[in-house]
Tab-separated table of C-alpha atoms in Angstrom:
chain	number	residue	atom	x	y	z
A	1	UNK	CA	-30.775	19.058	-19.629
A	2	UNK	CA	-30.062	22.185	-21.625
A	3	UNK	CA	-27.846	24.689	-19.827
A	4	UNK	CA	-28.112	27.247	-22.579
A	5	UNK	CA	-30.825	27.622	-25.175
A	6	UNK	CA	-30.405	29.963	-28.115
A	7	UNK	CA	-33.707	30.829	-29.715
A	8	UNK	CA	-33.912	32.432	-33.153
A	9	UNK	CA	-30.748	34.380	-32.465
A	10	UNK	CA	-29.782	37.002	-35.032
A	11	UNK	CA	-26.700	39.143	-34.866
A	12	UNK	CA	-25.851	42.179	-36.986
A	13	UNK	CA	-22.602	44.044	-37.570
A	14	UNK	CA	-24.235	47.256	-38.821
A	15	UNK	CA	-26.394	46.089	-41.723
A	16	UNK	CA	-24.573	42.792	-42.106
A	17	UNK	CA	-26.473	39.856	-40.669
A	18	UNK	CA	-23.729	37.644	-39.233
A	19	UNK	CA	-26.061	35.143	-37.559
A	20	UNK	CA	-29.416	34.136	-38.948
A	21	UNK	CA	-32.062	32.522	-36.771
A	22	UNK	CA	-29.771	30.299	-34.735
A	23	UNK	CA	-31.608	27.954	-32.406
A	24	UNK	CA	-29.542	25.536	-30.372
A	25	UNK	CA	-29.673	23.604	-27.112
A	26	UNK	CA	-26.371	23.374	-25.259
A	27	UNK	CA	-26.465	20.469	-22.852
A	28	UNK	CA	-25.186	20.761	-19.299
A	29	UNK	CA	-21.919	18.941	-18.477
A	30	UNK	CA	-21.314	18.180	-22.130
A	31	UNK	CA	-18.839	19.518	-24.659
A	32	UNK	CA	-20.399	21.215	-27.644
A	33	UNK	CA	-18.158	21.970	-30.617
A	34	UNK	CA	-18.917	24.610	-33.217
A	35	UNK	CA	-17.323	24.080	-36.616
A	36	UNK	CA	-17.445	25.770	-40.004
A	37	UNK	CA	-15.248	27.779	-42.364
A	38	UNK	CA	-13.779	31.171	-41.453
A	39	UNK	CA	-16.409	33.862	-41.251
A	40	UNK	CA	-19.307	31.433	-40.850
A	41	UNK	CA	-20.413	32.981	-37.548
A	42	UNK	CA	-19.277	30.344	-35.073
A	43	UNK	CA	-17.100	32.717	-33.003
A	44	UNK	CA	-19.740	35.443	-33.206
A	45	UNK	CA	-22.258	32.952	-31.830
A	46	UNK	CA	-19.851	31.950	-29.055
A	47	UNK	CA	-19.385	35.584	-28.058
A	48	UNK	CA	-23.152	36.044	-27.918
A	49	UNK	CA	-23.285	33.510	-25.090
A	50	UNK	CA	-21.498	35.802	-22.619
A	51	UNK	CA	-22.405	39.082	-24.340
A	52	UNK	CA	-18.817	39.752	-25.350
A	53	UNK	CA	-20.164	41.249	-28.561
A	54	UNK	CA	-21.756	44.059	-26.556
A	55	UNK	CA	-18.381	45.788	-26.567
A	56	UNK	CA	-18.308	46.063	-30.386
A	57	UNK	CA	-19.905	49.315	-31.570
A	58	UNK	CA	-22.626	49.147	-34.224
A	59	UNK	CA	-23.738	45.621	-33.399
A	60	UNK	CA	-27.242	44.428	-32.633
A	61	UNK	CA	-28.788	41.240	-31.275
A	62	UNK	CA	-32.268	39.840	-31.874
A	63	UNK	CA	-33.700	36.710	-30.357
A	64	UNK	CA	-33.074	35.070	-27.021
A	65	UNK	CA	-30.295	33.279	-25.193
A	66	UNK	CA	-31.531	31.460	-22.108
A	67	UNK	CA	-29.059	30.496	-19.387
A	68	UNK	CA	-30.789	28.248	-16.874
A	69	UNK	CA	-34.101	29.656	-18.050
A	70	UNK	CA	-33.132	33.341	-17.815
A	71	UNK	CA	-32.729	35.480	-20.895
A	72	UNK	CA	-29.232	36.956	-20.716
A	73	UNK	CA	-30.255	39.793	-23.045
A	74	UNK	CA	-33.169	40.840	-20.843
A	75	UNK	CA	-32.898	44.415	-19.532
A	76	UNK	CA	-31.342	44.546	-16.093
A	77	UNK	CA	-29.080	41.545	-16.643
A	78	UNK	CA	-25.923	41.854	-14.567
A	79	UNK	CA	-23.313	41.382	-17.277
A	80	UNK	CA	-20.440	41.118	-14.785
A	81	UNK	CA	-22.205	38.280	-13.023
A	82	UNK	CA	-23.052	36.718	-16.404
A	83	UNK	CA	-19.357	36.670	-17.315
A	84	UNK	CA	-18.514	35.119	-13.982
A	85	UNK	CA	-20.974	32.334	-14.716
A	86	UNK	CA	-19.863	32.035	-18.333
A	87	UNK	CA	-16.072	32.145	-18.587
A	88	UNK	CA	-13.991	32.387	-21.724
A	89	UNK	CA	-10.662	31.031	-22.924
A	90	UNK	CA	-9.195	32.647	-26.013
A	91	UNK	CA	-7.225	31.584	-29.050
A	92	UNK	CA	-3.852	32.838	-27.844
A	93	UNK	CA	-2.974	32.332	-24.196
A	94	UNK	CA	-3.329	35.781	-22.629
A	95	UNK	CA	-2.020	35.627	-19.057
A	96	UNK	CA	-1.540	38.925	-17.267
A	97	UNK	CA	2.109	39.997	-16.887
A	98	UNK	CA	2.021	38.980	-13.261
A	99	UNK	CA	2.915	35.944	-11.190
A	100	UNK	CA	1.198	32.603	-11.703
A	101	UNK	CA	-0.519	33.039	-8.331
A	102	UNK	CA	-1.797	36.538	-9.071
A	103	UNK	CA	-3.151	35.487	-12.443
A	104	UNK	CA	-5.380	32.855	-10.853
A	105	UNK	CA	-6.190	35.040	-7.830
A	106	UNK	CA	-7.220	37.985	-10.013
A	107	UNK	CA	-10.874	37.026	-10.512
A	108	UNK	CA	-11.541	35.861	-6.943
A	109	UNK	CA	-10.024	39.148	-5.638
A	110	UNK	CA	-12.148	41.285	-7.938
A	111	UNK	CA	-15.286	39.366	-6.982
A	112	UNK	CA	-14.404	39.390	-3.282
A	113	UNK	CA	-14.293	35.586	-2.985
A	114	UNK	CA	-11.074	35.936	-0.990
A	115	UNK	CA	-12.995	37.520	1.848
A	116	UNK	CA	-14.897	34.301	2.415
A	117	UNK	CA	-12.317	31.686	1.529
A	118	UNK	CA	-8.598	31.209	1.672
A	119	UNK	CA	-7.220	32.605	-1.563
A	120	UNK	CA	-4.332	30.107	-1.608
A	121	UNK	CA	-6.866	27.265	-1.512
A	122	UNK	CA	-8.809	28.714	-4.426
A	123	UNK	CA	-5.594	29.120	-6.439
A	124	UNK	CA	-4.457	25.568	-5.694
A	125	UNK	CA	-7.853	24.044	-6.521
A	126	UNK	CA	-8.024	26.006	-9.785
A	127	UNK	CA	-4.490	25.057	-10.821
A	128	UNK	CA	-5.222	21.431	-9.994
A	129	UNK	CA	-8.454	21.671	-11.963
A	130	UNK	CA	-6.478	22.924	-14.950
A	131	UNK	CA	-3.864	20.155	-14.570
A	132	UNK	CA	-1.101	22.702	-13.978
A	133	UNK	CA	-0.544	22.461	-10.215
A	134	UNK	CA	2.217	19.852	-10.283
A	135	UNK	CA	4.231	21.893	-12.757
A	136	UNK	CA	4.046	25.238	-10.936
A	137	UNK	CA	3.427	24.451	-7.242
A	138	UNK	CA	7.089	24.994	-6.306
A	139	UNK	CA	7.246	28.438	-7.851
A	140	UNK	CA	3.908	30.197	-7.789
A	141	UNK	CA	5.714	33.538	-7.846
A	142	UNK	CA	7.256	33.003	-11.247
A	143	UNK	CA	6.204	35.300	-14.065
A	144	UNK	CA	3.279	33.753	-15.928
A	145	UNK	CA	4.879	34.752	-19.218
A	146	UNK	CA	7.860	32.497	-18.453
A	147	UNK	CA	5.627	29.422	-18.818
A	148	UNK	CA	5.441	27.482	-22.076
A	149	UNK	CA	2.508	28.308	-24.362
A	150	UNK	CA	0.672	25.135	-23.386
A	151	UNK	CA	1.158	25.945	-19.690
A	152	UNK	CA	0.013	29.514	-20.288
A	153	UNK	CA	-3.192	28.243	-21.873
A	154	UNK	CA	-3.828	25.928	-18.915
A	155	UNK	CA	-3.135	28.906	-16.637
A	156	UNK	CA	-5.847	30.822	-18.506
A	157	UNK	CA	-8.183	27.892	-17.937
A	158	UNK	CA	-7.239	27.941	-14.224
A	159	UNK	CA	-7.953	31.663	-14.194
A	160	UNK	CA	-11.329	31.052	-15.799
A	161	UNK	CA	-12.382	28.337	-13.345
A	162	UNK	CA	-11.111	30.268	-10.287
A	163	UNK	CA	-14.324	32.313	-10.260
A	164	UNK	CA	-16.425	29.112	-10.319
A	165	UNK	CA	-18.145	29.545	-13.648
A	166	UNK	CA	-20.857	27.187	-14.849
A	167	UNK	CA	-20.000	27.404	-18.514
A	168	UNK	CA	-16.602	27.705	-20.198
A	169	UNK	CA	-16.449	29.080	-23.722
A	170	UNK	CA	-13.308	28.262	-25.671
A	171	UNK	CA	-12.475	30.095	-28.865
A	172	UNK	CA	-9.919	28.018	-30.762
A	173	UNK	CA	-8.051	27.268	-27.534
A	174	UNK	CA	-5.441	25.075	-29.211
A	175	UNK	CA	-4.699	26.922	-32.427
A	176	UNK	CA	-1.468	28.406	-31.028
A	177	UNK	CA	-0.346	25.161	-29.400
A	178	UNK	CA	1.793	22.242	-30.542
A	179	UNK	CA	0.239	18.747	-30.867
A	180	UNK	CA	1.245	17.561	-27.394
A	181	UNK	CA	-0.076	20.684	-25.682
A	182	UNK	CA	-3.212	20.343	-27.796
A	183	UNK	CA	-3.830	16.784	-26.613
A	184	UNK	CA	-3.251	17.916	-23.019
A	185	UNK	CA	-5.891	20.608	-23.327
A	186	UNK	CA	-8.291	18.107	-24.899
A	187	UNK	CA	-7.730	15.685	-22.041
A	188	UNK	CA	-8.277	18.531	-19.614
A	189	UNK	CA	-11.572	19.411	-21.322
A	190	UNK	CA	-12.815	15.870	-20.834
A	191	UNK	CA	-12.040	16.143	-17.128
A	192	UNK	CA	-13.554	19.610	-16.815
A	193	UNK	CA	-16.871	18.611	-18.321
A	194	UNK	CA	-17.718	16.730	-15.130
A	195	UNK	CA	-18.129	20.135	-13.464
A	196	UNK	CA	-18.647	22.551	-16.318
A	197	UNK	CA	-20.573	22.944	-19.523
A	198	UNK	CA	-18.092	23.571	-22.335
A	199	UNK	CA	-18.581	25.164	-25.743
A	200	UNK	CA	-15.593	25.141	-28.073
A	201	UNK	CA	-15.074	26.800	-31.434
A	202	UNK	CA	-12.503	24.941	-33.482
A	203	UNK	CA	-11.171	24.925	-37.016
A	204	UNK	CA	-9.829	21.472	-36.408
A	205	UNK	CA	-12.538	18.967	-37.290
A	206	UNK	CA	-10.567	16.073	-35.867
A	207	UNK	CA	-10.449	17.967	-32.595
A	208	UNK	CA	-14.209	18.434	-32.619
A	209	UNK	CA	-14.600	14.722	-33.383
A	210	UNK	CA	-12.183	13.696	-30.632
A	211	UNK	CA	-13.358	15.907	-27.841
A	212	UNK	CA	-17.003	16.895	-28.178
A	213	UNK	CA	-20.342	15.264	-27.448
A	214	UNK	CA	-22.341	17.560	-29.732
A	215	UNK	CA	-21.350	19.392	-32.878
A	216	UNK	CA	-22.921	22.345	-34.641
A	217	UNK	CA	-21.958	23.124	-38.231
A	218	UNK	CA	-22.217	26.785	-39.252
A	219	UNK	CA	-22.248	28.054	-42.823
A	220	UNK	CA	-22.728	31.679	-43.858
A	221	UNK	CA	-24.239	32.637	-40.529
A	222	UNK	CA	-26.646	29.720	-40.375
A	223	UNK	CA	-26.628	26.609	-38.270
A	224	UNK	CA	-26.849	23.971	-40.982
A	225	UNK	CA	-26.770	20.940	-38.738
A	226	UNK	CA	-26.583	20.170	-35.053
A	227	UNK	CA	-26.159	16.573	-33.958
A	228	UNK	CA	-24.433	14.141	-31.651
A	229	UNK	CA	-20.763	14.244	-32.640
A	230	UNK	CA	-20.580	10.549	-33.476
A	231	UNK	CA	-23.441	10.944	-35.952
A	232	UNK	CA	-22.118	14.203	-37.360
A	233	UNK	CA	-18.792	12.663	-38.389
A	234	UNK	CA	-20.078	9.298	-39.564
A	235	UNK	CA	-23.449	10.055	-41.142
A	236	UNK	CA	-24.335	13.727	-41.314
A	237	UNK	CA	-27.837	14.486	-42.515
A	238	UNK	CA	-27.152	17.488	-44.735
A	239	UNK	CA	-25.249	17.355	-47.976
A	240	UNK	CA	-23.465	20.613	-47.140
A	241	UNK	CA	-22.183	19.164	-43.860
A	242	UNK	CA	-20.977	16.082	-45.701
A	243	UNK	CA	-19.184	18.246	-48.278
A	244	UNK	CA	-17.555	20.377	-45.605
A	245	UNK	CA	-16.337	17.643	-43.308
A	246	UNK	CA	-15.056	15.504	-46.158
A	247	UNK	CA	-13.122	18.477	-47.499
A	248	UNK	CA	-15.155	19.018	-50.657
A	249	UNK	CA	-16.453	22.463	-49.706
A	250	UNK	CA	-15.330	25.394	-47.624
B	1	UNK	CA	-12.255	21.050	-55.571
B	2	UNK	CA	-10.382	20.793	-52.294
B	3	UNK	CA	-8.346	17.623	-51.471
B	4	UNK	CA	-8.020	16.371	-55.043
B	5	UNK	CA	-5.194	13.950	-54.324
B	6	UNK	CA	-7.133	12.363	-51.495
B	7	UNK	CA	-10.268	11.973	-53.571
B	8	UNK	CA	-8.239	10.469	-56.443
B	9	UNK	CA	-6.784	7.944	-53.988
B	10	UNK	CA	-10.273	7.059	-52.728
B	11	UNK	CA	-11.364	6.439	-56.325
B	12	UNK	CA	-8.261	4.387	-57.090
B	13	UNK	CA	-8.976	2.128	-54.106
B	14	UNK	CA	-12.500	1.496	-55.341
B	15	UNK	CA	-11.031	0.514	-58.697
B	16	UNK	CA	-8.692	-1.900	-56.944
B	17	UNK	CA	-11.633	-3.455	-55.127
B	18	UNK	CA	-13.395	-3.962	-58.426
B	19	UNK	CA	-10.267	-5.583	-59.888
B	20	UNK	CA	-10.120	-7.969	-56.932
B	21	UNK	CA	-13.806	-8.714	-57.445
B	22	UNK	CA	-13.137	-9.708	-61.063
B	23	UNK	CA	-10.361	-12.073	-59.964
B	24	UNK	CA	-12.767	-13.784	-57.556
B	25	UNK	CA	-15.608	-13.941	-60.089
B	26	UNK	CA	-13.322	-15.669	-62.584
B	27	UNK	CA	-11.933	-18.065	-59.985
B	28	UNK	CA	-15.429	-19.124	-58.933
B	29	UNK	CA	-16.712	-20.031	-62.383
B	30	UNK	CA	-13.369	-21.417	-63.480
B	31	UNK	CA	-13.082	-23.730	-60.450
B	32	UNK	CA	-16.309	-25.536	-61.322
B	33	UNK	CA	-15.427	-25.674	-65.017
B	34	UNK	CA	-12.072	-27.278	-64.150
B	35	UNK	CA	-13.876	-29.831	-62.018
B	36	UNK	CA	-16.259	-30.580	-64.836
B	37	UNK	CA	-13.438	-30.940	-67.386
B	38	UNK	CA	-11.285	-32.759	-64.824
B	39	UNK	CA	-8.478	-30.384	-65.743
B	40	UNK	CA	-5.980	-31.155	-62.999
B	41	UNK	CA	-3.260	-28.884	-64.326
B	42	UNK	CA	-5.715	-25.967	-64.368
B	43	UNK	CA	-6.881	-26.867	-60.838
B	44	UNK	CA	-3.293	-26.745	-59.571
B	45	UNK	CA	-2.855	-23.359	-61.209
B	46	UNK	CA	-6.044	-22.041	-59.599
B	47	UNK	CA	-4.992	-23.235	-56.147
B	48	UNK	CA	-1.633	-21.513	-56.561
B	49	UNK	CA	-3.275	-18.381	-57.987
B	50	UNK	CA	-5.352	-17.789	-54.855
B	51	UNK	CA	-2.169	-16.254	-53.472
B	52	UNK	CA	-2.662	-13.316	-55.849
B	53	UNK	CA	-6.177	-12.691	-54.523
B	54	UNK	CA	-4.864	-12.708	-50.957
B	55	UNK	CA	-2.060	-10.331	-51.893
B	56	UNK	CA	-4.549	-7.978	-53.475
B	57	UNK	CA	-6.629	-8.016	-50.313
B	58	UNK	CA	-3.627	-7.173	-48.135
B	59	UNK	CA	-2.559	-4.378	-50.487
B	60	UNK	CA	-6.020	-2.784	-50.447
B	61	UNK	CA	-6.270	-3.151	-46.687
B	62	UNK	CA	-2.875	-1.522	-46.185
B	63	UNK	CA	-3.788	1.368	-48.492
B	64	UNK	CA	-7.073	1.925	-46.640
B	65	UNK	CA	-5.252	2.076	-43.317
B	66	UNK	CA	-2.716	4.551	-44.681
B	67	UNK	CA	-5.527	6.730	-45.997
B	68	UNK	CA	-7.319	6.663	-42.633
B	69	UNK	CA	-4.117	7.438	-40.750
B	70	UNK	CA	-2.924	10.230	-43.005
B	71	UNK	CA	-6.124	11.843	-44.274
B	72	UNK	CA	-8.612	11.356	-41.428
B	73	UNK	CA	-11.583	10.684	-43.686
B	74	UNK	CA	-14.992	11.531	-42.289
B	75	UNK	CA	-18.642	10.735	-42.891
B	76	UNK	CA	-19.374	9.226	-46.327
B	77	UNK	CA	-15.673	8.808	-47.127
B	78	UNK	CA	-15.099	6.982	-43.866
B	79	UNK	CA	-18.015	4.680	-44.588
B	80	UNK	CA	-16.626	3.922	-48.060
B	81	UNK	CA	-13.327	2.871	-46.507
B	82	UNK	CA	-15.051	0.824	-43.790
B	83	UNK	CA	-17.111	-0.861	-46.512
B	84	UNK	CA	-13.995	-1.587	-48.580
B	85	UNK	CA	-12.308	-3.243	-45.592
B	86	UNK	CA	-15.354	-5.427	-45.036
B	87	UNK	CA	-15.867	-6.266	-48.711
B	88	UNK	CA	-12.246	-7.306	-49.362
B	89	UNK	CA	-12.586	-9.758	-46.473
B	90	UNK	CA	-15.699	-11.256	-48.056
B	91	UNK	CA	-13.984	-11.444	-51.446
B	92	UNK	CA	-10.949	-13.118	-49.973
B	93	UNK	CA	-13.118	-15.818	-48.396
B	94	UNK	CA	-14.939	-16.333	-51.695
B	95	UNK	CA	-11.522	-16.792	-53.286
B	96	UNK	CA	-10.864	-19.487	-50.674
B	97	UNK	CA	-14.115	-21.208	-51.629
B	98	UNK	CA	-12.991	-21.290	-55.270
B	99	UNK	CA	-9.610	-22.659	-54.181
B	100	UNK	CA	-11.444	-25.299	-52.112
B	101	UNK	CA	-13.394	-26.389	-55.187
B	102	UNK	CA	-10.164	-26.660	-57.199
B	103	UNK	CA	-8.685	-28.805	-54.417
B	104	UNK	CA	-11.711	-31.097	-54.613
B	105	UNK	CA	-11.122	-31.373	-58.370
B	106	UNK	CA	-7.603	-32.560	-57.539
B	107	UNK	CA	-8.922	-35.034	-54.956
B	108	UNK	CA	-11.404	-36.532	-57.423
B	109	UNK	CA	-8.627	-36.618	-59.970
B	110	UNK	CA	-9.382	-38.581	-63.104
B	111	UNK	CA	-11.875	-40.996	-61.561
B	112	UNK	CA	-15.121	-41.016	-63.576
B	113	UNK	CA	-17.686	-38.493	-62.320
B	114	UNK	CA	-20.717	-40.166	-60.748
B	115	UNK	CA	-23.023	-37.749	-62.536
B	116	UNK	CA	-22.802	-35.128	-65.240
B	117	UNK	CA	-22.199	-31.736	-63.622
B	118	UNK	CA	-25.066	-29.471	-64.636
B	119	UNK	CA	-26.408	-27.797	-61.505
B	120	UNK	CA	-23.005	-27.018	-59.969
B	121	UNK	CA	-21.935	-24.857	-62.943
B	122	UNK	CA	-25.343	-23.166	-62.789
B	123	UNK	CA	-24.839	-22.426	-59.102
B	124	UNK	CA	-21.400	-20.997	-59.846
B	125	UNK	CA	-22.777	-18.819	-62.643
B	126	UNK	CA	-25.559	-17.547	-60.419
B	127	UNK	CA	-23.241	-16.814	-57.489
B	128	UNK	CA	-20.849	-15.049	-59.854
B	129	UNK	CA	-23.724	-13.051	-61.298
B	130	UNK	CA	-24.894	-11.985	-57.824
B	131	UNK	CA	-21.354	-10.979	-56.873
B	132	UNK	CA	-21.007	-8.961	-60.040
B	133	UNK	CA	-24.267	-7.148	-59.357
B	134	UNK	CA	-23.261	-6.403	-55.770
B	135	UNK	CA	-19.993	-4.816	-56.885
B	136	UNK	CA	-21.930	-2.882	-59.487
B	137	UNK	CA	-24.232	-1.638	-56.709
B	138	UNK	CA	-21.114	-0.638	-54.742
B	139	UNK	CA	-19.638	1.380	-57.592
B	140	UNK	CA	-22.956	3.053	-58.473
B	141	UNK	CA	-24.028	3.562	-54.835
B	142	UNK	CA	-27.247	1.847	-55.918
B	143	UNK	CA	-29.084	0.830	-52.753
B	144	UNK	CA	-32.175	-0.336	-54.643
B	145	UNK	CA	-30.058	-2.899	-56.441
B	146	UNK	CA	-28.183	-3.806	-53.241
B	147	UNK	CA	-31.477	-4.488	-51.502
B	148	UNK	CA	-32.813	-6.561	-54.392
B	149	UNK	CA	-29.840	-8.910	-54.785
B	150	UNK	CA	-30.196	-11.056	-51.610
B	151	UNK	CA	-33.586	-12.359	-52.814
B	152	UNK	CA	-31.754	-14.042	-55.694
B	153	UNK	CA	-30.045	-16.225	-53.118
B	154	UNK	CA	-33.192	-18.343	-53.112
B	155	UNK	CA	-32.304	-19.590	-56.573
B	156	UNK	CA	-28.878	-20.698	-55.352
B	157	UNK	CA	-30.441	-22.331	-52.297
B	158	UNK	CA	-32.930	-24.184	-54.511
B	159	UNK	CA	-30.100	-25.484	-56.687
B	160	UNK	CA	-28.215	-26.527	-53.578
B	161	UNK	CA	-31.195	-28.503	-52.313
B	162	UNK	CA	-31.569	-30.140	-55.698
B	163	UNK	CA	-27.895	-31.170	-55.774
B	164	UNK	CA	-28.164	-32.427	-52.205
B	165	UNK	CA	-31.170	-34.648	-52.896
B	166	UNK	CA	-29.709	-35.939	-56.108
B	167	UNK	CA	-26.402	-36.873	-54.468
B	168	UNK	CA	-28.282	-38.661	-51.678
B	169	UNK	CA	-30.033	-40.868	-54.202
B	170	UNK	CA	-26.673	-41.735	-55.788
B	171	UNK	CA	-25.284	-42.700	-52.377
B	172	UNK	CA	-28.321	-44.803	-51.533
B	173	UNK	CA	-28.247	-46.558	-54.871
B	174	UNK	CA	-24.530	-47.315	-54.679
B	175	UNK	CA	-22.654	-46.643	-51.407
B	176	UNK	CA	-19.327	-46.768	-53.291
B	177	UNK	CA	-20.157	-43.289	-54.584
B	178	UNK	CA	-20.114	-41.927	-51.048
B	179	UNK	CA	-16.631	-40.456	-51.278
B	180	UNK	CA	-17.113	-38.515	-54.492
B	181	UNK	CA	-20.687	-37.559	-53.632
B	182	UNK	CA	-19.466	-36.008	-50.374
B	183	UNK	CA	-16.829	-34.061	-52.263
B	184	UNK	CA	-19.396	-32.769	-54.718
B	185	UNK	CA	-21.640	-31.780	-51.839
B	186	UNK	CA	-18.770	-29.688	-50.466
B	187	UNK	CA	-18.531	-27.961	-53.813
B	188	UNK	CA	-22.238	-27.125	-53.643
B	189	UNK	CA	-21.808	-25.943	-50.094
B	190	UNK	CA	-18.957	-23.606	-51.050
B	191	UNK	CA	-21.064	-22.095	-53.817
B	192	UNK	CA	-24.043	-21.694	-51.514
B	193	UNK	CA	-21.873	-19.905	-48.944
B	194	UNK	CA	-20.468	-17.655	-51.671
B	195	UNK	CA	-23.965	-16.416	-52.460
B	196	UNK	CA	-24.584	-15.827	-48.742
B	197	UNK	CA	-21.479	-13.670	-48.576
B	198	UNK	CA	-22.796	-11.573	-51.460
B	199	UNK	CA	-25.604	-10.616	-49.075
B	200	UNK	CA	-22.986	-9.305	-46.642
B	201	UNK	CA	-21.549	-7.140	-49.417
B	202	UNK	CA	-25.025	-5.791	-50.165
B	203	UNK	CA	-25.463	-4.877	-46.499
B	204	UNK	CA	-22.195	-2.957	-46.651
B	205	UNK	CA	-23.292	-1.090	-49.752
B	206	UNK	CA	-26.482	0.047	-47.999
B	207	UNK	CA	-24.444	1.051	-44.947
B	208	UNK	CA	-21.953	2.931	-47.082
B	209	UNK	CA	-24.675	4.965	-48.783
B	210	UNK	CA	-27.118	5.496	-45.912
B	211	UNK	CA	-25.129	4.943	-42.719
B	212	UNK	CA	-27.761	2.383	-41.669
B	213	UNK	CA	-26.606	-1.039	-40.543
B	214	UNK	CA	-29.339	-3.519	-41.292
B	215	UNK	CA	-29.265	-7.263	-41.695
B	216	UNK	CA	-30.524	-8.641	-45.003
B	217	UNK	CA	-29.607	-12.234	-44.387
B	218	UNK	CA	-32.244	-14.650	-45.600
B	219	UNK	CA	-30.898	-16.957	-42.875
B	220	UNK	CA	-30.346	-19.844	-45.289
B	221	UNK	CA	-34.110	-20.022	-45.366
B	222	UNK	CA	-34.212	-22.323	-48.345
B	223	UNK	CA	-31.373	-24.652	-47.390
B	224	UNK	CA	-32.605	-27.943	-46.034
B	225	UNK	CA	-29.603	-29.456	-44.425
B	226	UNK	CA	-26.101	-29.077	-43.055
B	227	UNK	CA	-25.196	-25.681	-44.474
């Protein structure tokens, strides 16, 4: 079942059309990877899914993005609630300069979840969910910035899932990490997809091939091909996709 | 072009495959010629030379694995490498068939042949021709040709049946020919199997180009007996 449906989505930075008529179904509890060369629009598309682009002046959106059948660009949409439902993990780990505990507790406190549930339980469940609990449980008061980069990124994932999102968007989540940390995050993604719908932008085609169920290939603001990952990397339909993933274009 | 070194290596490997194909083509036709001429020295050389075909197969296989491990080929490139791995295996087995024929030549030795060898060389020529075409289809990515080749197997099957019936009549007429007739039937069988393996190569060519895995086997439709 599609969790998110983009329908003829166009996005403009001023006069520049960065996305052209993107239509895509993002399946629930699956990992969808978006690939393509720099500037192809994949990150712009990702940021359309939680309206992060709204904060950039001079931009404009046309078309629809349906989340569980509701258009997130419809007037009256509660953007704060949208971003609770659709969380984001960024390229560089960006923990707050606070303790590990406070980082994860931040969202639940803001949203008032702590009034209904035990905050410590939420923090533990989120850290376990992000496969970080065992490494930090003895010192939850340590400064988040003292963690390794890989741990910091998992902390950001814990922070994202602490507010119980339905979708997690990941924008190059491993590009600042070493190979071992990268594989850990990939393993974590496979576990997370049982509970969450994941969309990942990656420059690393092998990563897309390893981790995702579906892959979309963007080129100059267009979605050239969208297919099951195993088909995309063994027998893509479009010549441009073939050229890109075999390293002959891009 | 991006990744020039990698693409050059892919092309080099295809050249190596073609070189291995030529070795097998020669061995096939040569093995039957040696049998016909009862050239025992040549037969011994051919048996020993099969080692070179095997070495070539291992070298290509190792290079393919290195390329997969270091370059992570995708899509069409990945299918080319998968096809190469499959095709070198087929070629290696065809080389074994040729070696088997040379061994039979050694077993028959200098004893007079029970019949003039006419159809066996024709079978070898035809199998060689089919193999050559299949490798041509591989290099040209010609799926029309690849799809057309397996039908030619009927000709090889017909020759096989002819040899089989003819040898049976020799055995019935004079049971003392049984030994040599059986050996010659093995030769025919090896050649018939060679042509069948060409069909496997053709399937790989179609897969390599289209990504579709489809069976082309004519299921030994025309072969009457034990094959």
